[in-house]
Phi, psi and omega in degrees: 000139185291341179259006173296141181287127176246127176260127171247104177278128189084027184292343176275358181273182183299300183290319180302318179297318178292323178296316179297318178302318180291318179299319177296318179299326180279357174100007178286132189244001184227084186238132174247123179249125182236133179208153181282337183284150170302146187301332179292347177259000178290148181288322175219137178233133181241127186293335182268014179247146175283097185267119186237131173262116182202155178264104184283003169287344182266135186296319182294328177294322178292323178296318177294321184292322185273354183304122177071004182288142177260325175233143178233128175245111180264098176249007186278131177192153174266102187204177178189205177283188186299325179300318179287313185299318184285341184250002182220052186294322180295316178300318178298318181296326182295344176296345177300333179294326180298306184292322179299310183288328176293319177298314179300315182293320180295319180293320181288329183299323177080358181252344189283121180264330179220137179232113180260134177241129179272102175265196189211154173295349176292353177284345189285150182301123185298332180297337180271007185229028184273341185248143175294332178278074197277146167265125183308142186278123173272158181304326181291346184285000176287343181232145000297144192287128168203065185282179174306132184297136181082267185303314182293322178295320178299317181294317182294317177300317182293326172303315181294323176300315178300315180301314186285330174293327176291315183291318188272327186240002180060028172280119188283092181265146175228142187228133173236140177261104183288140173244099169048078180273138180216168177150182178296163179062040177233173177293130180232355174205174175099350175112345179257358183290152178265175191305312182302314180291322180296316179296316179299313180300317182294320179292317178299316180300315179299316181293316184288327182268343183083000176270091192276058177231153177218136175265129179244130179283128184084196182266002178081357182268354178302140180254142181210164164240149183230131184253127178289146188303324181297320175295321180299311182296318178298318179295319178304311184292320179295316182291318181301321185263013177265178175260017184275113187265345180268154177302140180239142168299136171229095183192163174285151173252018176275104187275141174214162170268166174296322174300320178295324176297318177296320177305314182298314183290322175301318180296318178298318183279341182074036178226162169234132186243153172280124186264135178234127188258122178265094190287342181263007180278155175301130182226358180072198181289162182285327182211136177206131176213156182266127170273113186262017180301312187290314180296324178294319180292317189276327183251346186066027185204151172205156178305134186224359180290127185290147183301317181299319180294313180293321180292327177296317178294320181291320177301315181301317182290314181294325178300316178296319178295319179298314181295323178295328182274319188249343186082163179285155177296143179284000000 
């Protein structure tokens, strides 16, 4: 029903804001968005949404947030790009309180029919990600467990919590493992931004200042796939309303290197930069890609927006944000 209450936890964040925009577009009229940040720091704010500032690590906040909710989307977490994840492992682990208390509150509320949890490709066994010549990660590759330290362990533990709440309490949980989501209305500076936004900001800065140099973390040979936000939101909704109870990859399978990502952004910007490699910087695993066999089989769909197309849209938005903050080059 379009007037059923939908809770988006982490609604002030990048993905949460896009999810709420899509839900409104689909005609949903009763949405509660909860985030720890002051609303002036939210990426997108909608006046016709119940916007709540609360710390969802606290159980009473989760109980208030889930009251009367029919669907819950848990996108809330203390996280960022590799620089943040590698230097804030305890903070990342504390996000386990959010999912634990949200699950408890959703189960106690008695109204929640679907509970979506946003997991991450960081749950995958690190031994399978040592080479740039990567074999795409299948869902089964999360075990035996050796995920990303801190953030990855929190995500894997929270996946198991969802599973057991479904098994023990019949709370219908659904889980997707996100692979590097990017797009407009996301973090692009300040230390929590991910690789696509960081590369775009660096290229824009070089072009606008005339200092045609770029620092790249690692040797640039690391391989990744990057999923545009529109594919992410569509996948969230499809998985949430499916009968698929096991965690699913949600990511693009279009593989690129970090050097290749820089190539794309240089082409969009119309510049060529001198590359400098910071080999001691956080760079994550050497290789990671999404195996989309299972999601294609089960949903008849997989993320398909091409990297060049998504990066062009993201570049346009970050460029406008950069100019608003710094002004145009003299």
